[in-house]
Coordinates of C-alpha atoms and ligand atoms in Angstrom, one line a residue:
Chain Y
M476 CA 115.3 78.9 113.7
L477 CA 115.4 76.5 116.6
E478 CA 115.0 78.1 120.0
I479 CA 115.2 76.3 123.4
K480 CA 113.2 77.9 126.1
N481 CA 112.8 76.3 129.5
G482 CA 113.7 73.0 128.0
K483 CA 111.0 73.4 125.3
K484 CA 112.2 73.0 121.7
I485 CA 110.5 75.8 119.7
L486 CA 110.7 76.0 115.9
V487 CA 110.4 79.6 114.8
T488 CA 109.6 80.2 111.2
P489 CA 111.3 80.5 108.7
V490 CA 112.6 77.0 109.5
T491 CA 115.6 75.7 107.6
A492 CA 116.5 72.1 106.8
E493 CA 119.5 72.6 109.1
D494 CA 117.1 73.4 112.0
L495 CA 115.4 70.1 111.6
K496 CA 118.6 68.0 111.4
D497 CA 118.7 66.9 115.0
I498 CA 114.9 66.5 115.5
K499 CA 113.9 62.9 115.6
I500 CA 110.7 60.9 115.6
G501 CA 109.1 60.9 119.0
D502 CA 110.5 64.3 119.9
I503 CA 108.1 67.0 121.2
V504 CA 108.4 70.5 119.6
Y505 CA 106.4 73.7 119.5
L506 CA 106.0 76.1 116.6
S507 CA 106.0 79.9 116.6
G508 CA 105.4 82.0 113.5
S509 CA 103.5 81.2 110.3
L510 CA 101.1 78.3 110.2
T511 CA 98.4 77.9 107.5
T512 CA 95.4 75.5 107.5
C513 CA 95.5 73.5 104.3
R514 CA 93.6 70.3 103.5
D515 CA 92.1 68.2 100.8
V516 CA 91.0 70.6 98.1
A517 CA 93.9 73.1 98.6
H518 CA 96.3 70.2 98.1
R519 CA 94.4 69.2 94.9
R520 CA 94.6 72.7 93.5
V521 CA 98.4 72.9 94.1
V522 CA 99.2 69.4 92.9
E523 CA 96.6 68.5 90.3
A524 CA 95.7 71.9 88.9
G525 CA 99.2 73.2 89.3
R526 CA 98.0 76.4 90.8
Q527 CA 100.3 78.7 92.8
I528 CA 99.4 78.6 96.5
P529 CA 98.3 82.1 97.5
V530 CA 99.9 82.0 100.9
D531 CA 103.7 81.6 100.9
V532 CA 104.4 78.6 103.1
K533 CA 108.1 78.3 102.2
G534 CA 110.0 77.5 105.4
A535 CA 106.7 77.6 107.3
A536 CA 104.1 75.2 108.5
I537 CA 100.8 73.9 107.3
L538 CA 98.0 72.3 109.4
H539 CA 95.6 69.7 108.1
A540 CA 92.5 71.1 109.7
G541 CA 89.2 72.7 109.2
P542 CA 88.6 75.3 111.9
I543 CA 85.6 77.1 113.3
I544 CA 86.2 80.9 112.7
R545 CA 84.3 83.9 114.0
P546 CA 84.3 86.9 111.6
L547 CA 85.3 90.2 113.2
P548 CA 84.8 93.7 111.7
D549 CA 87.2 95.0 109.0
D550 CA 87.8 91.6 107.4
K551 CA 89.4 90.2 110.5
F552 CA 88.8 86.8 112.0
E553 CA 89.0 85.0 115.3
M554 CA 90.0 81.4 115.7
V555 CA 87.3 79.8 117.9
N556 CA 88.2 76.2 117.6
V557 CA 90.7 74.2 115.5
G558 CA 91.8 70.6 115.6
P559 CA 93.7 68.4 113.2
T560 CA 92.1 66.1 110.7
T561 CA 93.4 62.8 109.4
S562 CA 96.7 63.5 107.6
M563 CA 96.6 60.3 105.7
R564 CA 94.0 61.7 103.3
M565 CA 96.7 64.1 102.0
E566 CA 99.3 61.4 101.6
K567 CA 98.9 61.1 97.8
F568 CA 99.6 64.8 97.3
E569 CA 102.2 65.5 100.0
Y570 CA 105.4 64.7 98.0
E571 CA 104.5 67.1 95.2
F572 CA 103.0 69.6 97.6
T573 CA 106.2 69.7 99.6
K574 CA 108.4 70.0 96.5
R575 CA 106.4 72.8 95.0
T576 CA 105.7 74.9 98.1
G577 CA 108.9 74.4 100.2
V578 CA 106.8 73.8 103.4
R579 CA 108.9 72.5 106.3
V580 CA 106.5 71.5 109.0
I581 CA 103.4 69.5 108.3
V582 CA 101.0 69.1 111.2
G583 CA 97.9 66.8 111.4
K584 CA 96.4 63.8 113.0
G585 CA 97.7 60.3 112.8
G586 CA 100.6 59.1 110.7
M587 CA 101.4 59.5 107.0
G588 CA 102.8 57.1 104.5
P589 CA 106.0 56.4 102.5
E590 CA 105.4 59.3 100.0
T591 CA 105.4 61.9 102.7
A592 CA 108.4 60.2 104.4
R593 CA 110.2 60.4 101.0
A594 CA 109.3 64.1 100.8
C595 CA 110.6 64.8 104.3
K596 CA 113.9 63.1 103.4
D597 CA 114.4 64.7 100.0
F598 CA 113.4 68.3 100.9
G599 CA 114.2 68.5 104.6
A600 CA 110.7 68.6 106.2
I601 CA 108.9 66.9 109.1
H602 CA 105.4 65.7 109.9
C603 CA 104.0 66.2 113.4
V604 CA 100.9 65.1 115.3
F605 CA 99.0 67.7 117.2
P606 CA 97.0 65.6 119.8
A607 CA 93.4 65.6 118.4
G608 CA 90.4 66.5 120.4
N609 CA 92.3 69.5 121.9
A610 CA 90.7 72.2 119.8
V611 CA 90.7 74.9 122.4
V612 CA 94.3 74.5 123.3
A613 CA 95.2 74.9 119.6
A614 CA 92.9 77.9 119.1
V615 CA 94.4 79.8 122.0
C616 CA 97.9 79.4 120.4
V617 CA 96.7 81.4 117.4
E618 CA 97.6 85.1 118.0
E619 CA 96.2 86.4 114.8
I620 CA 94.7 85.3 111.6
V621 CA 96.8 87.3 109.2
E622 CA 94.9 86.5 106.0
A623 CA 92.3 84.2 104.5
Q624 CA 92.9 82.9 100.9
W625 CA 90.9 80.7 98.6
R626 CA 87.7 81.7 100.5
D627 CA 85.6 80.2 97.8
L628 CA 86.3 76.8 99.4
G629 CA 84.2 77.6 102.4
M630 CA 85.2 77.9 106.1
P631 CA 86.8 74.4 106.6
E632 CA 88.9 74.5 103.4
T633 CA 89.9 78.1 103.3
L634 CA 93.7 78.7 103.8
W635 CA 93.7 80.5 107.1
H636 CA 97.1 82.0 107.5
C637 CA 97.8 82.3 111.2
R638 CA 100.5 83.7 113.4
V639 CA 100.9 81.3 116.2
K640 CA 102.8 81.3 119.5
E641 CA 104.3 78.0 120.8
F642 CA 101.7 76.0 119.0
G643 CA 101.8 72.5 120.3
P644 CA 102.7 70.0 121.7
L645 CA 103.7 68.7 118.3
I646 CA 105.0 65.1 118.3
V647 CA 107.3 64.3 115.4
S648 CA 105.9 61.4 113.5
I649 CA 108.2 61.6 110.4
D650 CA 111.6 63.2 110.7
S651 CA 113.9 64.7 108.0
Q652 CA 115.7 61.4 107.7
G653 CA 112.4 59.9 106.6
R654 CA 111.9 57.7 109.7
N655 CA 108.2 57.0 110.3
Y656 CA 107.1 56.8 114.0
F657 CA 103.7 55.1 113.3
E658 CA 105.1 52.5 110.9
E659 CA 107.7 51.5 113.6
K660 CA 105.1 51.5 116.3
K661 CA 102.6 49.4 114.3
V662 CA 105.1 46.5 114.1
E663 CA 105.3 46.5 117.9
Y664 CA 101.5 46.8 118.3
N665 CA 100.8 43.9 115.9
K666 CA 103.3 41.7 117.6
R667 CA 101.8 42.4 121.0
R668 CA 98.3 41.9 119.6
E669 CA 99.1 38.4 118.5
E670 CA 100.5 37.6 121.9
Q671 CA 97.5 38.9 123.7
L672 CA 95.1 37.1 121.4
T673 CA 96.7 33.8 122.1
K674 CA 96.4 34.5 125.8
I675 CA 92.7 35.5 125.6
C676 CA 91.7 32.6 123.4
K677 CA 92.8 30.1 126.0
E678 CA 90.2 31.5 128.4
V679 CA 87.1 32.0 126.2
S680 CA 86.2 28.5 125.0
F681 CA 82.6 28.9 126.1
I682 CA 81.3 26.8 123.2
K683 CA 82.0 23.2 124.2
Chain T
M1251 CA 51.9 74.4 132.5
A1252 CA 50.2 74.3 129.1
H1253 CA 51.2 71.5 126.8
A1254 CA 52.8 73.8 124.2
E1255 CA 54.8 75.5 126.9
Q1256 CA 56.0 72.1 128.2
V1257 CA 57.2 71.2 124.7
K1258 CA 59.1 74.5 124.5
K1259 CA 60.6 74.0 127.9
M1260 CA 61.8 70.4 127.2
T1261 CA 63.2 71.5 123.8
E1262 CA 65.2 74.2 125.5
L1263 CA 66.5 72.0 128.3
V1264 CA 67.6 69.3 125.8
A1265 CA 69.3 71.9 123.6
K1266 CA 71.2 73.3 126.6
F1267 CA 72.1 69.8 127.8
V1268 CA 73.4 68.7 124.3
G1269 CA 75.5 71.9 124.1
Y1270 CA 76.8 71.4 127.6
T1271 CA 78.0 67.8 126.8
G1272 CA 80.0 69.3 123.9
K1273 CA 82.0 71.4 126.4
V1274 CA 82.3 69.2 129.5
L1275 CA 83.1 65.5 129.6
P1276 CA 81.0 63.3 131.9
D1277 CA 82.4 62.6 135.4
D1278 CA 83.2 58.9 134.8
V1279 CA 85.3 59.8 131.7
I1280 CA 87.2 62.5 133.5
A1281 CA 87.8 60.2 136.5
K1282 CA 89.1 57.4 134.2
L1283 CA 91.4 59.8 132.3
E1284 CA 92.8 61.1 135.6
E1285 CA 93.5 57.5 136.6
L1286 CA 95.3 56.7 133.3
R1287 CA 97.2 60.0 133.5
R1288 CA 98.4 59.1 137.0
N1289 CA 99.5 55.6 136.1
E1290 CA 101.3 56.7 132.9
D1291 CA 105.1 57.0 133.0
D1292 CA 105.9 57.5 129.4
P1293 CA 107.0 61.2 129.1
M1294 CA 105.3 61.7 125.7
A1295 CA 102.0 60.2 126.8
K1296 CA 102.1 62.3 129.9
V1297 CA 102.4 65.5 127.8
I1298 CA 99.4 64.4 125.8
Y1299 CA 97.3 63.7 128.9
D1300 CA 98.3 67.1 130.3
T1301 CA 97.2 68.7 127.1
M1302 CA 93.8 67.0 127.3
F1303 CA 93.2 68.3 130.8
R1304 CA 94.3 71.8 129.9
N1305 CA 92.0 71.7 126.9
Q1306 CA 89.0 70.6 129.0
Q1307 CA 89.7 73.4 131.4
L1308 CA 90.0 76.0 128.6
A1309 CA 86.8 74.7 127.0
K1310 CA 84.9 75.3 130.3
D1311 CA 86.5 78.7 130.9
L1312 CA 86.0 80.0 127.4
D1313 CA 82.6 78.3 127.0
R1314 CA 83.6 76.5 123.7
P1315 CA 83.2 73.0 122.4
S1316 CA 86.2 71.0 123.6
C1317 CA 86.7 69.2 120.3
Q1318 CA 86.0 70.8 116.9
D1319 CA 84.1 67.7 115.8
T1320 CA 80.9 67.8 117.7
G1321 CA 79.7 64.7 115.8
V1322 CA 76.3 63.5 114.7
I1323 CA 74.0 63.8 117.7
Q1324 CA 72.4 60.5 118.8
F1325 CA 69.7 59.8 121.4
W1326 CA 68.8 56.6 123.1
V1327 CA 65.4 57.3 124.6
K1328 CA 63.8 55.1 127.3
C1329 CA 60.4 56.8 127.4
G1330 CA 57.6 55.9 129.7
T1331 CA 54.4 55.2 127.8
K1332 CA 52.6 57.6 130.2
F1333 CA 55.2 60.5 129.7
P1334 CA 53.1 63.5 128.8
L1335 CA 55.3 64.5 125.8
I1336 CA 55.7 61.1 124.3
D1337 CA 53.8 62.1 121.1
E1338 CA 56.0 65.2 120.6
L1339 CA 59.3 63.7 121.6
E1340 CA 60.8 62.9 118.2
A1341 CA 60.0 66.4 116.7
L1342 CA 61.1 68.0 119.9
L1343 CA 64.5 66.3 119.9
K1344 CA 65.1 67.4 116.3
E1345 CA 64.2 70.9 117.2
A1346 CA 66.5 70.8 120.2
V1347 CA 69.5 69.8 118.0
V1348 CA 68.9 72.7 115.6
K1349 CA 68.8 75.0 118.6
A1350 CA 72.0 73.5 120.1
T1351 CA 73.7 73.8 116.7
F1352 CA 73.3 77.6 116.6
D1353 CA 73.5 78.3 120.4
T1354 CA 76.6 76.3 121.2
P1355 CA 77.7 76.4 118.3
L1356 CA 78.1 72.9 117.0
R1357 CA 79.8 71.9 113.7
H1358 CA 77.5 71.1 110.8
N1359 CA 77.7 67.3 110.6
S1360 CA 74.6 66.2 108.7
V1361 CA 75.1 65.4 105.0
E1362 CA 72.1 64.1 103.1
T1363 CA 73.1 60.9 101.4
F1364 CA 72.8 60.7 97.6
D1365 CA 71.9 64.3 97.4
E1366 CA 75.2 64.9 99.1
Y1367 CA 74.7 68.3 100.6
N1368 CA 75.2 69.5 104.2
T1369 CA 71.9 70.6 105.7
G1370 CA 73.8 73.1 107.9
K1371 CA 71.6 72.3 110.9
N1372 CA 72.7 68.9 112.1
V1373 CA 69.4 67.4 111.2
G1374 CA 68.4 65.5 108.1
K1375 CA 66.7 62.3 107.1
G1376 CA 67.2 60.1 110.2
T1377 CA 69.5 62.6 112.0
P1378 CA 69.7 63.1 114.9
T1379 CA 69.7 59.4 115.4
I1380 CA 66.9 58.4 117.8
W1381 CA 66.6 54.9 119.3
F1382 CA 63.3 54.6 121.1
D1383 CA 62.5 52.1 123.8
P1384 CA 59.1 52.4 125.4
V1385 CA 58.8 51.7 129.1
P1386 CA 55.4 50.5 130.1
K1387 CA 53.5 52.2 132.9
S1388 CA 56.2 54.8 133.6
D1389 CA 55.6 58.6 133.3
S1390 CA 59.2 59.7 133.1
C1391 CA 61.7 59.9 130.2
E1392 CA 65.3 58.8 130.3
L1393 CA 67.7 60.2 127.6
Y1394 CA 71.2 59.2 126.7
T1395 CA 72.9 61.7 124.4
Y1396 CA 76.0 61.0 122.4
M1397 CA 78.1 63.0 120.0
A1398 CA 79.4 60.6 117.4
G1399 CA 82.6 62.1 115.9
G1400 CA 83.9 61.1 112.6
G1401 CA 87.2 59.7 113.8
C1402 CA 85.7 57.5 116.4
T1403 CA 82.8 56.4 114.1
L1404 CA 85.2 55.0 111.5
P1405 CA 86.5 51.9 113.3
G1406 CA 82.9 50.6 113.7
H1407 CA 82.5 47.1 112.2
A1408 CA 79.9 44.3 112.3
M1409 CA 79.8 40.8 110.9
V1410 CA 78.4 37.3 111.5
L1411 CA 80.8 34.6 112.6
M1412 CA 80.3 30.9 112.2
P1413 CA 79.8 29.3 115.6
G1414 CA 83.0 27.3 114.9
E1415 CA 84.9 30.5 115.2
G1416 CA 83.5 30.9 118.7
Y1417 CA 84.4 33.6 121.3
E1418 CA 88.0 33.2 120.1
G1419 CA 86.7 34.7 116.8
V1420 CA 85.0 37.5 118.7
A1421 CA 88.3 38.4 120.5
K1422 CA 90.2 38.3 117.2
F1423 CA 87.6 40.5 115.5
V1424 CA 87.8 43.1 118.2
L1425 CA 91.6 43.1 118.6
E1426 CA 92.3 43.4 114.9
R1427 CA 90.1 46.5 114.7
M1428 CA 92.1 48.1 117.5
T1429 CA 95.5 48.1 115.8
S1430 CA 94.1 49.1 112.4
Y1431 CA 91.4 51.7 112.7
G1432 CA 91.5 52.2 116.5
L1433 CA 94.9 53.9 116.3
N1434 CA 93.4 56.8 114.5
A1435 CA 90.3 57.2 116.6
C1436 CA 91.9 59.2 119.4
P1437 CA 92.7 56.6 122.1
P1438 CA 92.3 55.9 124.9
L1439 CA 89.2 54.4 123.5
L1440 CA 86.0 53.2 125.0
V1441 CA 85.3 49.9 123.2
G1442 CA 81.7 48.7 122.8
V1443 CA 81.1 45.1 121.7
G1444 CA 77.8 43.6 120.7
V1445 CA 77.4 39.8 120.7
A1446 CA 74.0 38.8 119.2
T1447 CA 72.4 37.0 116.3
S1448 CA 72.9 39.2 113.3
V1449 CA 74.7 42.4 112.2
E1450 CA 72.0 44.9 113.2
T1451 CA 71.3 43.4 116.6
A1452 CA 75.0 43.2 117.4
A1453 CA 75.6 46.7 116.0
L1454 CA 72.9 48.4 118.1
L1455 CA 74.1 46.6 121.2
S1456 CA 77.7 47.7 120.6
K1457 CA 76.5 51.4 120.6
K1458 CA 74.4 50.9 123.7
A1459 CA 77.5 49.4 125.3
L1460 CA 79.2 52.8 124.8
L1461 CA 76.5 54.5 126.7
R1462 CA 77.1 52.5 129.9
P1463 CA 79.0 54.2 132.7
I1464 CA 82.7 53.4 132.6
G1465 CA 83.6 50.7 135.1
S1466 CA 80.2 49.0 134.9
H1467 CA 80.2 45.3 134.0
N1468 CA 78.0 43.0 132.1
P1469 CA 75.8 41.0 134.6
N1470 CA 76.7 37.7 132.9
E1471 CA 79.8 36.3 134.6
R1472 CA 81.4 35.0 131.4
A1473 CA 80.7 38.2 129.5
A1474 CA 82.1 40.2 132.3
K1475 CA 85.2 38.0 132.3
M1476 CA 85.6 38.6 128.6
E1477 CA 85.3 42.4 129.1
K1478 CA 88.2 42.1 131.5
L1479 CA 90.3 39.9 129.3
L1480 CA 89.8 42.3 126.3
E1481 CA 90.5 45.3 128.4
E1482 CA 93.7 43.9 129.7
G1483 CA 94.7 42.5 126.3
I1484 CA 94.1 45.8 124.5
N1485 CA 95.8 47.8 127.2
A1486 CA 98.9 45.5 126.9
I1487 CA 99.1 46.4 123.2
G1488 CA 100.1 49.9 124.6
L1489 CA 98.4 52.2 122.1
G1490 CA 98.7 55.1 124.5
P1491 CA 97.0 58.4 124.0
Q1492 CA 96.7 59.3 120.3
G1493 CA 98.0 55.8 119.4
M1494 CA 101.5 57.1 119.9
G1495 CA 102.4 54.6 122.7
G1496 CA 101.8 54.4 126.4
K1497 CA 100.7 52.2 129.2
A1498 CA 97.1 51.9 128.4
S1499 CA 94.9 51.9 125.3
V1500 CA 91.3 52.0 126.6
L1501 CA 89.0 53.7 129.0
G1502 CA 87.2 50.4 129.1
V1503 CA 85.6 47.5 127.2
H1504 CA 81.8 47.0 127.5
I1505 CA 80.0 44.0 126.1
E1506 CA 76.2 43.9 125.6
N1507 CA 74.7 40.6 124.5
S1508 CA 71.5 38.8 123.3
A1509 CA 70.6 35.2 122.4
R1510 CA 71.6 34.0 119.0
H1511 CA 70.6 31.6 116.3
P1512 CA 72.5 28.3 116.8
S1513 CA 74.3 28.7 113.5
A1514 CA 75.4 32.3 113.9
I1515 CA 77.3 34.7 116.1
G1516 CA 76.6 38.3 115.2
V1517 CA 79.4 40.5 116.5
A1518 CA 80.0 44.2 116.3
V1519 CA 82.5 46.7 117.6
N1520 CA 81.9 50.4 118.1
V1521 CA 84.4 52.9 119.5
G1522 CA 84.3 56.0 121.5
C1523 CA 87.3 58.4 121.6
W1524 CA 88.9 59.9 124.7
S1525 CA 86.6 62.9 124.2
H1526 CA 83.6 60.6 125.0
R1527 CA 80.8 63.1 125.0
R1528 CA 78.0 61.1 126.5
G1529 CA 75.1 62.6 128.5
H1530 CA 72.5 61.0 130.7
I1531 CA 69.4 62.9 131.9
I1532 CA 66.0 61.9 133.3
F1533 CA 62.9 64.0 133.1
D1534 CA 59.8 63.4 135.3
K1535 CA 56.3 64.1 134.1
D1536 CA 56.6 67.8 135.2
L1537 CA 60.0 68.1 133.5
N1538 CA 62.0 68.2 136.6
Y1539 CA 65.3 66.8 135.5
T1540 CA 68.2 64.8 137.0
V1541 CA 71.5 64.7 135.3
L1542 CA 73.3 61.5 136.0
S1543 CA 76.4 61.9 133.8
H1544 CA 77.6 65.3 135.1
K1545 CA 77.2 65.9 138.8
G1546 CA 75.9 69.3 140.0
V1547 CA 75.1 70.8 136.6
S1548 CA 72.0 73.0 136.3
L1549 CA 70.8 73.9 132.8
Ligands
SF4_24 S1 88.0 61.0 117.4 FE1 87.0 62.2 119.0 S2 88.6 63.5 120.0 FE2 89.4 62.7 118.0 S3 88.9 64.4 116.6 FE3 87.2 62.9 116.5 S4 85.7 63.6 117.9 FE4 87.6 64.7 118.4

């Protein structure tokens, strides 16, 4: 569901492909509902080993991150600190992962590549950036850790299934049309870099 | 104070200081981020800056590290040869890191190479990193602390240019790194450049450049001019916060230099992220301390 509150676009899980239709790269959204941390080894298990993911992420969100968790009594946990890790490491798995799990919102750091863009287009999903370095903002958006699966992977790699409230800001880096924000930006950056380089070079001929 | 007690005291103070720097950014970084936020008019970039300031406030209020990656701990030590704890310093700094790791808490970021296991304490062979410069005749000890996160360590690069490539080659080397790896290192970045005679001399200078206060300049006029040119040039690329576009790209560009062999220009670039967790503290011989990076803090 897409909810608009005080001008904020909030995606509430379960999210449908229809909800994502008008969301474009560069938009800022927030997420409420189900978000599960999921990174390198968990992707490998789903894609390479063909294992069933023990948290149902269909219509929900995953976060490429390894959090700091404090255990509480009765098998409960508290999120102390969580920040995204480089999404690009999951690029080679993300098409299959999206296909098999039905995840709709993928959150991480930096951009992703053509395989993820193809997944977003084919299955109606988006990739978003949570601004990294803001680990406390992210942690306080977590209302509850609902369950912890694949704990044998250790704290950073465990699937921490969280209930979040207005988790964000999330900046859309790949939309469900498959447009890729970073790829488009990089063309601009490289062009400007060449212009600047020419300018600087004119002034630094110190070896004569 | 007995010697053993002094060692214990300094260990505790350094542990507290390291933990503190993981939660609160130095004054010059905050001031620069405030300036960049003020000058920004891109709405997305503004939202990211607002998030950063909210995060730093929450980190302070909730007493938690502000970024989950508290890095590899690095110390640059300028120690007086008459400082009473000079012999114990290296062991004491290691111990302080272990203590900070559990007290703060810090993430476990020390993996032994080849044996490939995480020591779980942030210390290992050669970690924390300690660069030691003795200062003759002095009895005080000056410490720079730094948390080297993974994301901002990655763009680091060093090479030796042919003199024919000149300072034009240095500019090209730095700029290319910004649009490839820099993007992912959490801009706005602090860029440290070393210009020297070989890879290791340039590399160490590029790290020391990151430990200079933001807004300081190289005393050499041409080097200072190049700092300014690079800063303006990289800003004009418009990486913005998180590399997603905006008015600026950097907190600053600092160059440190040494003389070189006539046939070689060693050049290195090192990058600090927006969450530039640098600390600067001076101890006198009685362990009275002055914190220069964070005003008004008492440990
Ligand atoms: S680059 Fe810096 S701010 Fe970004 S995640 Fe790493 S340590 Fe944190």
